[in-house]
mmCIF file of C-alpha atoms and ligand atoms in Angstrom:
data_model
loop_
_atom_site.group_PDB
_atom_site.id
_atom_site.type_symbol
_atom_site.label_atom_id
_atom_site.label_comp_id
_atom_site.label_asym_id
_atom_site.label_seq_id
_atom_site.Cartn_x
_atom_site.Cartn_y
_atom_site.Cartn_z
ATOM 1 C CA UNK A 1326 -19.183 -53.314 -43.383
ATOM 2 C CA UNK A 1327 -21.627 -56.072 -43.686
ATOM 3 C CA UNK A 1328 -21.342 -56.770 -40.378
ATOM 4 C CA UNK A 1329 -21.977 -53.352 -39.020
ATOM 5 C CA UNK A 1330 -25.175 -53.096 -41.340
ATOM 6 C CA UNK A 1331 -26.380 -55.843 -39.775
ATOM 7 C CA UNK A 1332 -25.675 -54.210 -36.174
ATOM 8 C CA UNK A 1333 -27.705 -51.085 -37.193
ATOM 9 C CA UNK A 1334 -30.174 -53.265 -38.451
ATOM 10 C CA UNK A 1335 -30.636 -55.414 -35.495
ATOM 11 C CA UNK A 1336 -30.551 -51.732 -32.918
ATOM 12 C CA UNK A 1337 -28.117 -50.152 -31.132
ATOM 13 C CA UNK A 1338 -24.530 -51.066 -30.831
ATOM 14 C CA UNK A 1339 -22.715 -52.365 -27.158
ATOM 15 C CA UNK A 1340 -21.110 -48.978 -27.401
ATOM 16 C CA UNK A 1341 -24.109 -47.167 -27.578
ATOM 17 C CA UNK A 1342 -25.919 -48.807 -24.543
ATOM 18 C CA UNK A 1343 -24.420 -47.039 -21.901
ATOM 19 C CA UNK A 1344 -24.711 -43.617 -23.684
ATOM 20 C CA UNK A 1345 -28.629 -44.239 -23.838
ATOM 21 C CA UNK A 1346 -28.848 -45.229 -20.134
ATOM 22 C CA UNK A 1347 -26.648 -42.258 -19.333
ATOM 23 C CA UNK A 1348 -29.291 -39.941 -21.300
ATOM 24 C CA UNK A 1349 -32.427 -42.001 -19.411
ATOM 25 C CA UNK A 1350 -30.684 -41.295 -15.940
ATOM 26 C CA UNK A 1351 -29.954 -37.676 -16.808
ATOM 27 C CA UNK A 1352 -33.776 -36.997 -17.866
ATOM 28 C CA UNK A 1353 -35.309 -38.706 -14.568
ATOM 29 C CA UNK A 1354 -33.008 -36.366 -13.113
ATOM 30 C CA UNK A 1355 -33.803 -33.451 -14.470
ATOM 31 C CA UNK A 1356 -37.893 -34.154 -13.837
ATOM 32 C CA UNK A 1357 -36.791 -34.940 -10.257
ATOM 33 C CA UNK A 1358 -34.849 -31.371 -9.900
ATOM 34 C CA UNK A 1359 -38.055 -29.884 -11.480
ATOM 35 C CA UNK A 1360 -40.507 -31.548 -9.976
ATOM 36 C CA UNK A 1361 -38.415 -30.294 -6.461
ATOM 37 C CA UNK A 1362 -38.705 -26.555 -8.140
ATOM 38 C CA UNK A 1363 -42.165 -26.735 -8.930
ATOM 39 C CA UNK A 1364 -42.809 -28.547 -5.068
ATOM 40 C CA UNK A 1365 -41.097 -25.340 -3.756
ATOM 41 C CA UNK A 1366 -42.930 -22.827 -5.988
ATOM 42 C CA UNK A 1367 -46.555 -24.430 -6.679
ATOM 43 C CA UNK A 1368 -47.038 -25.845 -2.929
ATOM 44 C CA UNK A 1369 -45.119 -23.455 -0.656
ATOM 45 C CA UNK A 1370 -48.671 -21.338 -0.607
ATOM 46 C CA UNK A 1371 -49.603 -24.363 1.721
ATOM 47 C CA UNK A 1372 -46.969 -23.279 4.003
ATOM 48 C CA UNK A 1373 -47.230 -19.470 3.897
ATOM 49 C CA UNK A 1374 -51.429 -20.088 5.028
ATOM 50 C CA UNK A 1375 -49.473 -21.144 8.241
ATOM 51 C CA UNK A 1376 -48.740 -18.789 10.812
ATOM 52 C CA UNK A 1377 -45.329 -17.276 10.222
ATOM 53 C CA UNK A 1378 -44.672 -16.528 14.342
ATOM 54 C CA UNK A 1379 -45.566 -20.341 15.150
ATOM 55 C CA UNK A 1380 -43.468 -22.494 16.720
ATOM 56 C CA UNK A 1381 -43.797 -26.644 17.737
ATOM 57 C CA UNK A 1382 -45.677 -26.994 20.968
ATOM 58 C CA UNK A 1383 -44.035 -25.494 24.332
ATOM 59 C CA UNK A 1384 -42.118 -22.751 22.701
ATOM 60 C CA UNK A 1385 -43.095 -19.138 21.797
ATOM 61 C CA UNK A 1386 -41.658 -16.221 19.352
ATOM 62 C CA UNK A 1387 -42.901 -12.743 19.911
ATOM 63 C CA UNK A 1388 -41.473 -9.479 18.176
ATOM 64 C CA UNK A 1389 -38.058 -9.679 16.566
ATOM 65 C CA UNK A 1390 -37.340 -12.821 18.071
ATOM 66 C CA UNK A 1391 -35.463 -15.105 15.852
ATOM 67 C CA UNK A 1392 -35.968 -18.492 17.569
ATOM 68 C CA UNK A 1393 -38.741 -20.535 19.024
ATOM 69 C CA UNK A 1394 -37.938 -20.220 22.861
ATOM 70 C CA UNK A 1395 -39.538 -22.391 25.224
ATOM 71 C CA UNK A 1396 -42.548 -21.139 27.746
ATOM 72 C CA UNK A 1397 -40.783 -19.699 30.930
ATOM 73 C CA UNK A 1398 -40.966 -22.190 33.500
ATOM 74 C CA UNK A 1399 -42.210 -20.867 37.680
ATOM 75 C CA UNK A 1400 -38.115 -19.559 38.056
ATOM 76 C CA UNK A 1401 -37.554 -18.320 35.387
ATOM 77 C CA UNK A 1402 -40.910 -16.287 36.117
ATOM 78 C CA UNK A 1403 -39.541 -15.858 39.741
ATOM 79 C CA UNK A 1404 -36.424 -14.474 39.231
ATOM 80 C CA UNK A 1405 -36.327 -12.832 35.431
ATOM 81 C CA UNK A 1406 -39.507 -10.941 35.048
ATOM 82 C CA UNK A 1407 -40.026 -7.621 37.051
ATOM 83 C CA UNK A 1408 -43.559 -6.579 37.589
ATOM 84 C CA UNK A 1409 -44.274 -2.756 36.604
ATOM 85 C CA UNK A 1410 -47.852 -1.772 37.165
ATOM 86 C CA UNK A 1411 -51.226 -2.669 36.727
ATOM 87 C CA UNK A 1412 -53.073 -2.427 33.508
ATOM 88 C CA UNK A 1413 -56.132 -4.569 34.074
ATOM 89 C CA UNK A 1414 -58.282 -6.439 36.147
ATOM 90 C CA UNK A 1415 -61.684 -8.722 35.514
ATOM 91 C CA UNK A 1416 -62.826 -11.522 37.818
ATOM 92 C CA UNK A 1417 -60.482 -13.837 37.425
ATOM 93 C CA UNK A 1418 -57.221 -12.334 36.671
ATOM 94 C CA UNK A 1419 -55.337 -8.749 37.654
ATOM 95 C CA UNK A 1420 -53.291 -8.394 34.677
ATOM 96 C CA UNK A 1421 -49.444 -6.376 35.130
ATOM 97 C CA UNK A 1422 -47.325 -4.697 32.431
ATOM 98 C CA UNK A 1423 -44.310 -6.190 32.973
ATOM 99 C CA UNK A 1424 -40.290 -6.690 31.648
ATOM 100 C CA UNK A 1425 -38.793 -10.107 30.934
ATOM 101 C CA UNK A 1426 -35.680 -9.804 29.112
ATOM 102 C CA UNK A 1427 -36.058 -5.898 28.379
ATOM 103 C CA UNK A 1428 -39.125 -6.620 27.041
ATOM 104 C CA UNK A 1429 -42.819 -5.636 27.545
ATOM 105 C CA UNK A 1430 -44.856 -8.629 28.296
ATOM 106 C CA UNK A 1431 -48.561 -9.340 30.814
ATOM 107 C CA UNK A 1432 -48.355 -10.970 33.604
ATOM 108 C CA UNK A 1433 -51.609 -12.087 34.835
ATOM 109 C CA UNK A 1434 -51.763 -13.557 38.532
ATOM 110 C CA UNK A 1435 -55.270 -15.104 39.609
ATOM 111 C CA UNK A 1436 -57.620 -12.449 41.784
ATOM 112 C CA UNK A 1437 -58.862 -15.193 44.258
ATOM 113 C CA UNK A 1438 -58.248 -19.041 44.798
ATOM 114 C CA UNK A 1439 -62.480 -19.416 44.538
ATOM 115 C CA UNK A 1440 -61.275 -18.586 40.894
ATOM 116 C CA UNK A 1441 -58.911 -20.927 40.054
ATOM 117 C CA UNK A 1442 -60.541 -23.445 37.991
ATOM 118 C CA UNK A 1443 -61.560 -20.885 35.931
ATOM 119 C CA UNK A 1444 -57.809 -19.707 35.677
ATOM 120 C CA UNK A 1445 -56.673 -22.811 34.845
ATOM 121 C CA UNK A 1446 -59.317 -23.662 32.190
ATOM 122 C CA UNK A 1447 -58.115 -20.422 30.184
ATOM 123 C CA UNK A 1448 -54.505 -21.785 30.584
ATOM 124 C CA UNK A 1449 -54.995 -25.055 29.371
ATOM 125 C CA UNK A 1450 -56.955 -23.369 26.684
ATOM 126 C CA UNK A 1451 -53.762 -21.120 25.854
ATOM 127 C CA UNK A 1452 -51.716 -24.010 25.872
ATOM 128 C CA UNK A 1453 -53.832 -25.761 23.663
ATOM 129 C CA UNK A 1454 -55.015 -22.828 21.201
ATOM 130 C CA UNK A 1455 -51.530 -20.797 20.392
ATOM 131 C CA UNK A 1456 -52.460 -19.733 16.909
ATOM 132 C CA UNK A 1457 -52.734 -16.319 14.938
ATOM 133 C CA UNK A 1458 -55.933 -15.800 16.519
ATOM 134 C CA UNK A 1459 -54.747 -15.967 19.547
ATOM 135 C CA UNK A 1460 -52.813 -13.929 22.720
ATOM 136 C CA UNK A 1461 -49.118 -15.273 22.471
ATOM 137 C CA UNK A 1462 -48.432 -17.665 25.661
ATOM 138 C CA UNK A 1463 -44.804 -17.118 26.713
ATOM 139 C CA UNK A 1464 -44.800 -19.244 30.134
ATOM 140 C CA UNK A 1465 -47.182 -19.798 33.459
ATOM 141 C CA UNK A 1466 -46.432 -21.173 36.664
ATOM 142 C CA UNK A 1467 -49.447 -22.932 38.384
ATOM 143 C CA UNK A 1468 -47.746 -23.567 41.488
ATOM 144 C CA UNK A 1469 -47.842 -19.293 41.876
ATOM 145 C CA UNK A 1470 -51.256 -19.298 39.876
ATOM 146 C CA UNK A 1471 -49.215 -16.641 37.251
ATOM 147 C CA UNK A 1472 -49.278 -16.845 32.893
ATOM 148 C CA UNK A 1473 -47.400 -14.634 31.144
ATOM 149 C CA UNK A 1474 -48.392 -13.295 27.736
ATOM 150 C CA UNK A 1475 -47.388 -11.395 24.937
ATOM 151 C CA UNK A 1476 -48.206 -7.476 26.006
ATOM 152 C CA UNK A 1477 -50.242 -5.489 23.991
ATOM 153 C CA UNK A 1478 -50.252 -1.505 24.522
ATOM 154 C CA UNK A 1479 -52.957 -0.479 22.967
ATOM 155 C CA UNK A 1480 -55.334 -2.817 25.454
ATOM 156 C CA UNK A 1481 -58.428 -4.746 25.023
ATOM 157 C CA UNK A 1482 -61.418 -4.027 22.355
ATOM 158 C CA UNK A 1483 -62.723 -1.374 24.798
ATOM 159 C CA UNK A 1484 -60.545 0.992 24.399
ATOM 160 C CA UNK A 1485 -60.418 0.655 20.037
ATOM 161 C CA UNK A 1486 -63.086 4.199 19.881
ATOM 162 C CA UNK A 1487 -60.544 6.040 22.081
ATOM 163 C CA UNK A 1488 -57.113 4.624 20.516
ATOM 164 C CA UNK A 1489 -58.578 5.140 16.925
ATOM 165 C CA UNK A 1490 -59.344 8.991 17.590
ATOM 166 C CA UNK A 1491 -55.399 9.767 18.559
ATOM 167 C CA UNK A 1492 -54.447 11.520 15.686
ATOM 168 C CA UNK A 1493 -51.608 9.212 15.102
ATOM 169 C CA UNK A 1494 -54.202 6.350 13.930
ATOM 170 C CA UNK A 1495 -56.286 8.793 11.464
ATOM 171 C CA UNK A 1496 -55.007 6.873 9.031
ATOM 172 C CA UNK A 1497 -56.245 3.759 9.764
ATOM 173 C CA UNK A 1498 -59.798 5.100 11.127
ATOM 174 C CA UNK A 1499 -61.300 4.111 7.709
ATOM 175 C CA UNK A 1500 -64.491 1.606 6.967
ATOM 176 C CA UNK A 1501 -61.598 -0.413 5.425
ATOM 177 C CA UNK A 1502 -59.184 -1.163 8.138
ATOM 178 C CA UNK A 1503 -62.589 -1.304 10.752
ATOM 179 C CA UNK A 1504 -64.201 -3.848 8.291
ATOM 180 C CA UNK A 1505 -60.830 -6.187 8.327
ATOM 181 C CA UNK A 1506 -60.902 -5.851 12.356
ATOM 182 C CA UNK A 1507 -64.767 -7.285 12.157
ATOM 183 C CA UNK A 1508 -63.414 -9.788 10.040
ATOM 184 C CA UNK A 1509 -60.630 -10.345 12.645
ATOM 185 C CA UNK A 1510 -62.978 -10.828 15.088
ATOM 186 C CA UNK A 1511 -65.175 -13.023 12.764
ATOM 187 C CA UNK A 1512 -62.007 -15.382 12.057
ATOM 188 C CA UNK A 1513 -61.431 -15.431 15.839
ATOM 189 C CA UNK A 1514 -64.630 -16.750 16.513
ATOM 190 C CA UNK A 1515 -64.342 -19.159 13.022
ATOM 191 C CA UNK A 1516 -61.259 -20.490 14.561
ATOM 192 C CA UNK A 1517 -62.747 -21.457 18.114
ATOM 193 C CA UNK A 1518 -65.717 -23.204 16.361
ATOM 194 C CA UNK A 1519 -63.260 -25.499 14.308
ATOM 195 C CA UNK A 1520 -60.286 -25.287 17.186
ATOM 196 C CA UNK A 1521 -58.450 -27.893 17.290
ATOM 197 C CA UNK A 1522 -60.073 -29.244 20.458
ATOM 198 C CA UNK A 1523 -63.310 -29.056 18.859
ATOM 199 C CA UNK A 1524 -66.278 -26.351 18.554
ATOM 200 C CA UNK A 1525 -65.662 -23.867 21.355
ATOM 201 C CA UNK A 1526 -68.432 -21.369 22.739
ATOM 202 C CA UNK A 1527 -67.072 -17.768 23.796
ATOM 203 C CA UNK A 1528 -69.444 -17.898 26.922
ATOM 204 C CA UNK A 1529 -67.554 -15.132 28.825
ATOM 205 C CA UNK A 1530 -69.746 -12.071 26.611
ATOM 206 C CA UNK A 1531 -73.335 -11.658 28.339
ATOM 207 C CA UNK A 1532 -73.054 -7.771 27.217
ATOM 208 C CA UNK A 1533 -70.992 -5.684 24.438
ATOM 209 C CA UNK A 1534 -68.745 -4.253 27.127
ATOM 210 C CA UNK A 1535 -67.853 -7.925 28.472
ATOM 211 C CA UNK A 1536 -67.040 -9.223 25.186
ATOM 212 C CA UNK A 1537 -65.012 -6.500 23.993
ATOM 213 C CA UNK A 1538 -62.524 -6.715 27.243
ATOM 214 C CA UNK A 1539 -61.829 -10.762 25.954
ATOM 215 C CA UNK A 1540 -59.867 -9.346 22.693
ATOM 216 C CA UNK A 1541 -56.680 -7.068 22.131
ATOM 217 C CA UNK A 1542 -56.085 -4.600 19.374
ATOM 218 C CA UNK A 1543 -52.654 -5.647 18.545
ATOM 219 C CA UNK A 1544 -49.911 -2.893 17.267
ATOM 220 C CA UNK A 1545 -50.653 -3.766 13.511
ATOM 221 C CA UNK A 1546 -54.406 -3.583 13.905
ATOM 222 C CA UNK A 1547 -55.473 -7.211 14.075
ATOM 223 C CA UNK A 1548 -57.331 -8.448 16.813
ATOM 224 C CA UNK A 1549 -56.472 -11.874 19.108
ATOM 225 C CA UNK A 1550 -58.455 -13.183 21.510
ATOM 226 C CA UNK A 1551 -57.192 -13.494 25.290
ATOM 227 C CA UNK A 1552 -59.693 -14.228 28.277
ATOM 228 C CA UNK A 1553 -60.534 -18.004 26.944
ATOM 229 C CA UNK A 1554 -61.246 -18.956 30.549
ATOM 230 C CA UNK A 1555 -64.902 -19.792 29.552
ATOM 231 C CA UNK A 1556 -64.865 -21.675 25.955
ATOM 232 C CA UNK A 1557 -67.222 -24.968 26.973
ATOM 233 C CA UNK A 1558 -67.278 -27.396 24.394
ATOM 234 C CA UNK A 1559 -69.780 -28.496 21.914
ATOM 235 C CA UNK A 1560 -70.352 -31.865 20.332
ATOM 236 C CA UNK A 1561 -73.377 -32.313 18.098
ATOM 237 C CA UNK A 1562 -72.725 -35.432 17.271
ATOM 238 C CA UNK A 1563 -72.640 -37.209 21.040
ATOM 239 C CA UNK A 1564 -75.511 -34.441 21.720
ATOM 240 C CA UNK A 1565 -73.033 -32.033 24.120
ATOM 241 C CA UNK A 1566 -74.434 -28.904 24.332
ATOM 242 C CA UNK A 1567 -73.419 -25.619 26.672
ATOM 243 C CA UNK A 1568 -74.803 -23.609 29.165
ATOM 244 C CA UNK A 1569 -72.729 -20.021 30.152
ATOM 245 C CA UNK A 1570 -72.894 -19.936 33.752
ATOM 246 C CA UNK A 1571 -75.672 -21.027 35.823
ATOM 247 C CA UNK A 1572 -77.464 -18.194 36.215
ATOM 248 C CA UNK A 1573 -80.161 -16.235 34.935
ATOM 249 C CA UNK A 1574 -79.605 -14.053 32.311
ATOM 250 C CA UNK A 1575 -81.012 -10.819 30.583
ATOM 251 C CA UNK A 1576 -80.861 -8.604 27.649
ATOM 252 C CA UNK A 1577 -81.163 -8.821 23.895
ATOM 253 C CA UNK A 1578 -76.999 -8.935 23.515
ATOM 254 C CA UNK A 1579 -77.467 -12.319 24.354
ATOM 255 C CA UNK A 1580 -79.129 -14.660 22.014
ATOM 256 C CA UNK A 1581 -82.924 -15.204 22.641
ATOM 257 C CA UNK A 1582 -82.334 -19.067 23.852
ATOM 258 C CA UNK A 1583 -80.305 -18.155 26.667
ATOM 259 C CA UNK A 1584 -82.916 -16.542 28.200
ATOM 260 C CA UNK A 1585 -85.068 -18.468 30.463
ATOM 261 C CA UNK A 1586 -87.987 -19.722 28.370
ATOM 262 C CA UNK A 1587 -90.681 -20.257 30.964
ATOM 263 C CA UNK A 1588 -91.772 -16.836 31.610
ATOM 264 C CA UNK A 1589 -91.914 -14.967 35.460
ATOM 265 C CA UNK A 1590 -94.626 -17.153 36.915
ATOM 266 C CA UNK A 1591 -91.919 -20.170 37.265
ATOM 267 C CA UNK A 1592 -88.606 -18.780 38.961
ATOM 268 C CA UNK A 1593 -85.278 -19.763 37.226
ATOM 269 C CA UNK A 1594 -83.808 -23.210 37.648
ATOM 270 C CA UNK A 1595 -80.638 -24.366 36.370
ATOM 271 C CA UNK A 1596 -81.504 -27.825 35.739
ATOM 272 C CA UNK A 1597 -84.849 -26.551 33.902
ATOM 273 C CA UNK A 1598 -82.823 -24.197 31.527
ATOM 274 C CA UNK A 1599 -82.394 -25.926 28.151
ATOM 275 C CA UNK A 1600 -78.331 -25.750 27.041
ATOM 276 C CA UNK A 1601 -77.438 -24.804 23.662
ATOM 277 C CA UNK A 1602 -74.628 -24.650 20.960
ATOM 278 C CA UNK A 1603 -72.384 -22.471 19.253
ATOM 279 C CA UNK A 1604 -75.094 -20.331 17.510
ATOM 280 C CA UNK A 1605 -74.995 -18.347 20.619
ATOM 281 C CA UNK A 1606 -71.703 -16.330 19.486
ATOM 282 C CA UNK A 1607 -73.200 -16.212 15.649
ATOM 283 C CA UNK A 1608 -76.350 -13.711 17.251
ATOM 284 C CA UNK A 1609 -73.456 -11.178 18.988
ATOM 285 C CA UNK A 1610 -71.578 -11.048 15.835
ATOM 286 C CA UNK A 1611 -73.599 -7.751 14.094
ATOM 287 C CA UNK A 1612 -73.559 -5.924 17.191
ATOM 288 C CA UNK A 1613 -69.694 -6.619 17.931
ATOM 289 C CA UNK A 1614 -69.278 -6.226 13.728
ATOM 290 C CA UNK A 1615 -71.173 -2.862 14.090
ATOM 291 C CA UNK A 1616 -69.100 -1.089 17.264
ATOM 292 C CA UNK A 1617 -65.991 -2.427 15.354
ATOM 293 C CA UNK A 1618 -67.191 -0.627 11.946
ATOM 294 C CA UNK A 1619 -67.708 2.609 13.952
ATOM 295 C CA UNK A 1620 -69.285 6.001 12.728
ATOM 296 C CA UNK A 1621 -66.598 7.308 10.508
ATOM 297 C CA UNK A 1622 -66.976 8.090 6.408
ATOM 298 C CA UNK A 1623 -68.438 4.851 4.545
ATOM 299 C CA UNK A 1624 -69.066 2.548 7.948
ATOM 300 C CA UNK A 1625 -72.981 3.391 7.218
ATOM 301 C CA UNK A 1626 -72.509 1.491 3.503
ATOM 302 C CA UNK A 1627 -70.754 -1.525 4.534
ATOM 303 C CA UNK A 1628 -73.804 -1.776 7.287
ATOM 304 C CA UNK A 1629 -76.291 -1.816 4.399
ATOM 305 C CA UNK A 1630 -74.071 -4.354 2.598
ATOM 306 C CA UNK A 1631 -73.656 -6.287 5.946
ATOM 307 C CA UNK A 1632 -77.695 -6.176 6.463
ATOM 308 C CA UNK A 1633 -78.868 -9.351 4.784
ATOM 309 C CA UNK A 1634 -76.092 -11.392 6.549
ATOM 310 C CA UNK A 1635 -76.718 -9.604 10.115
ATOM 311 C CA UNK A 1636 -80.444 -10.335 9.664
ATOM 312 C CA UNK A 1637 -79.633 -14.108 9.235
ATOM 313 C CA UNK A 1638 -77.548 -14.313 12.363
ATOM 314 C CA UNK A 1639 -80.540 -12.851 14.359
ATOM 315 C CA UNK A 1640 -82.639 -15.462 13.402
ATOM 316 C CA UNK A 1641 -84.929 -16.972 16.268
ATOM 317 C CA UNK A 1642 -83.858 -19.768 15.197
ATOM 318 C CA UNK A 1643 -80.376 -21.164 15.999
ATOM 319 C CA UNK A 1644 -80.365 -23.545 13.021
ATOM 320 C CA UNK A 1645 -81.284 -21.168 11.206
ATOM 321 C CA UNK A 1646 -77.963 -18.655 11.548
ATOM 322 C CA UNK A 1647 -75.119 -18.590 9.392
ATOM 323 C CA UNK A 1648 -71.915 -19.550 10.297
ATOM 324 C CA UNK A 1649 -68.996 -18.193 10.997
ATOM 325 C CA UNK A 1650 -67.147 -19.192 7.715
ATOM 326 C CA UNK A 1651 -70.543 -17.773 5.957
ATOM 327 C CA UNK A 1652 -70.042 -14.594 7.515
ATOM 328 C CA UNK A 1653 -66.365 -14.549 6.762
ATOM 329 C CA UNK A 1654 -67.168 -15.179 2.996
ATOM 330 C CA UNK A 1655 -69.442 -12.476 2.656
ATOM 331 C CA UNK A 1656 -67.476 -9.553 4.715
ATOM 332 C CA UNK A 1657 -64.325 -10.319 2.099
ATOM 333 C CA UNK A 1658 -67.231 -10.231 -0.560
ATOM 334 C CA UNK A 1659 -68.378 -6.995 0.447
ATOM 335 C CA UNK A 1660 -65.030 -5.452 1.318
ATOM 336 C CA UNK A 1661 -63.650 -6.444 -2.485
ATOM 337 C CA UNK A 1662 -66.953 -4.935 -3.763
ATOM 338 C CA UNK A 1663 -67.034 -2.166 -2.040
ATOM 339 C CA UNK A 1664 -62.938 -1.298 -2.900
ATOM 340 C CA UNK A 1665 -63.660 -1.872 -6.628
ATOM 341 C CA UNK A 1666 -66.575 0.560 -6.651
ATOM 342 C CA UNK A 1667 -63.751 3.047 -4.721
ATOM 343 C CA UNK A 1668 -61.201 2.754 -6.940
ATOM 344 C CA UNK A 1669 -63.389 3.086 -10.226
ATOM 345 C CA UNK A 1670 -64.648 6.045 -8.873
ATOM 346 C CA UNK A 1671 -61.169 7.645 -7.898
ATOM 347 C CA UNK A 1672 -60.333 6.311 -11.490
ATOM 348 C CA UNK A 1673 -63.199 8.786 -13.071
ATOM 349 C CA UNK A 1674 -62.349 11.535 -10.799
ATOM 350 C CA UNK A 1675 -59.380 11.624 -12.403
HETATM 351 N N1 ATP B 2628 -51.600 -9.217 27.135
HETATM 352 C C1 ATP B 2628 -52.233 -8.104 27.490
HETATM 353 N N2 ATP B 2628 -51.828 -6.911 27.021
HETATM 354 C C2 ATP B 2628 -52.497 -5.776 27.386
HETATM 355 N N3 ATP B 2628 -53.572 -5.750 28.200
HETATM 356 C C3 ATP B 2628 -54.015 -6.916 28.703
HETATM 357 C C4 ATP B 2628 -53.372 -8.151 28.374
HETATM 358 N N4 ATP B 2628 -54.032 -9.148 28.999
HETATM 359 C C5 ATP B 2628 -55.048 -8.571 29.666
HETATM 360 N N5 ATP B 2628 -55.049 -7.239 29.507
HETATM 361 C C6 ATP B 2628 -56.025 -6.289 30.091
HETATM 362 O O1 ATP B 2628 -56.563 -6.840 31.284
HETATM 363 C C7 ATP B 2628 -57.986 -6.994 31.156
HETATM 364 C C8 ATP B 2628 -58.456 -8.197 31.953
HETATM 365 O O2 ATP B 2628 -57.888 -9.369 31.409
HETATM 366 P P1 ATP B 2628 -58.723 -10.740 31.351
HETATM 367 O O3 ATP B 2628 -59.950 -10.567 30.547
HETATM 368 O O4 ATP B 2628 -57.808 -11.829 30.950
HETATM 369 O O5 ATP B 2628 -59.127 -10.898 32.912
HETATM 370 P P2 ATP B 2628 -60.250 -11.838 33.531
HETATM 371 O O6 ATP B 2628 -60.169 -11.689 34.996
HETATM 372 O O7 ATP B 2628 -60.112 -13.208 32.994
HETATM 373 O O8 ATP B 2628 -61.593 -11.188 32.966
HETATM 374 P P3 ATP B 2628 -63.113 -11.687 33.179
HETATM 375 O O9 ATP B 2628 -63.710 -10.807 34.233
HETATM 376 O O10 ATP B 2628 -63.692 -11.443 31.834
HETATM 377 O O11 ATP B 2628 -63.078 -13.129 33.532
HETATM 378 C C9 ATP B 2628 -58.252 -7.049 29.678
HETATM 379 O O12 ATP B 2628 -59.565 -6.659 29.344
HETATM 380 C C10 ATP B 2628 -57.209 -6.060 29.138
HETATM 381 O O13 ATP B 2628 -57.657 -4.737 29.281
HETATM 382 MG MG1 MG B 2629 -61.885 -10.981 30.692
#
């Protein structure tokens, strides 16, 4: 008895050691099976920001497809893709609808070997670029100057007025679903700024029409860009700066510093014409924003929201525009405004 008293007194018994250890060990496990659940449930957002389509470098998934496969190499583009017809054609590329696999995909060959820097530019770019925002690359074969892509049906930007007024897509000719395709278009051009090659300029857009035929309407109504055969590269910080093309040009789609600055009496020089950054793509955005918003019920309010912004990127002054991310922030501002005032009002009407 004593002795046991004196046991208690001085702790805890032999016996009771291993019990306490046992308890320790089962509570760090249970924090680490918790702290695995709360990994899984509290950071998984991280992973869902991620594309769900992509796959590691090299490989594609388009459609239903299960698995990552890897880009088609020149045979396999030789002997398992059958060309169908042609369903477009700009200056560097003739673009077919095609079958690989009894599926629809683009197969693009190169127009003319004068050309083919350009054509390999916007391959390397597609190699480098595969993201949401961008056309899926399935394979290319530079030996045949060929890429194949992911086909879309209903085509480039161009054709969005006509596809919209089928009556099959009344129901998604609204301000909202044209206001997410301008911010579509907005995160396209977000993402080239902050690529992961750097801040990319969308040169290949002197006019509305020109711009439009870079970008396909995808099936779900999302927009991906696909002609990135001109996307020079900016670097403020080593003082690289851009010039699109070496030509004159004209017109007020283009932003006012592309223009040649030294008036009729001098002719046009290249090496005279100052280059300049990626503000350039920031000045097209209201007019692209504003033939993607359309004339249909409510476009004419989310202009007025849109006005303050859209003045900003027309500002003379390159420095002086917003960027892309800016714009972003305030089209999902305006968009969540404008479908609260909605739905209060459908609320009341009830
Ligand atoms: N994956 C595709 N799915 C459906 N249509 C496509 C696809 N790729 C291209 N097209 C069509 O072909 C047209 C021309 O394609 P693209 O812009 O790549 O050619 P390009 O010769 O590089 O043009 P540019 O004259 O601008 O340099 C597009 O505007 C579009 O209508
Ligand atoms: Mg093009």
């Amino acid at each position: 008895m004593e002795r046991k008293a004196q046991e208690s007194r001085k702790g805890l018994t032999h016996r009771e050691v291993p019990r306490v250890v046992g308890l320790l060990l089962a509570m760090a496990l249970m924090n680490v099976v918790l702290y695995l659940c709360f990994d899984r449930f509290f950071i998984s957002p991280q992973h869902s920001t991620k594309d769900p389509r992509s796959c590691p470098y090299g490989y594609f998934k388009m459609g239903q497809m299960k698995n990552c496969s890897p880009w088609l190499s020149c045979e396999e583009l030789r002997t398992e893709v059958r060309q169908l017809k042609r369903v477009g054609e700009g200056a560097v590329k003739r673009v077919f609808l095609s079958e690989w696999k009894e599926r629809k995909v683009a197969l693009s060959r190169l127009t003319s070997l004068e050309m083919r820097d350009d054509f390999l530019c916007g391959l390397q770019m597609l190699k480098s670029l595969q993201s949401k925002h961008i056309v899926t690359l399935l394979g290319y074969c530079e030996e045949d100057n060929t890429i194949l892509t992911e086909y879309h049906p209903l085509g480039s930007l161009s054709n969005l007025e006509k596809t919209l007024n089928l009556s099959k897509y009344q129901n998604v000719n609204t301000w909202q679903h044209r206001l997410q395709l301008a911010m579509d278009y907005v995160g396209v051009i977000n993402y080239l700024h902050h690529s992961p090659l750097g801040t990319l300029v969308m040169c290949d857009s002197n006019d509305l029409p020109k711009t439009l035929s870079q970008y396909l309407l995808t099936s779900n109504f999302s927009i991906v860009a696909n002609d990135l055969d001109a996307l020079p590269l900016v670097n403020h910080s080593s003082g690289t700066f851009v010039k699109c093309g070496h030509r004159e040009l004209h017109g007020d789609f283009i932003a006012p510093e592309q223009l040649w600055p030294f008036g009729e009496d001098i002719p046009f020089h290249d090496d005279l014409m100052p280059s300049y950054d990626e503000k350039i793509d920031i000045w097209k955005i209201p007019d692209v924003s504003s033939f993607l918003l359309g004339h249909v019920e409510g476009s004419d309010m989310v202009r007025f929201h849109l006005f303050d912004i859209h003045k900003a990127c027309k500002s003379q002054n390159p420095a002086e525009r917003p960027t892309a991310q800016d714009i972003l922030d305030t089209y999902q501002k305006v968009l969540n405004l404008l479908r609260d005032t909605v739905m209060s009002q459908t609320r009341e009407m009830l």
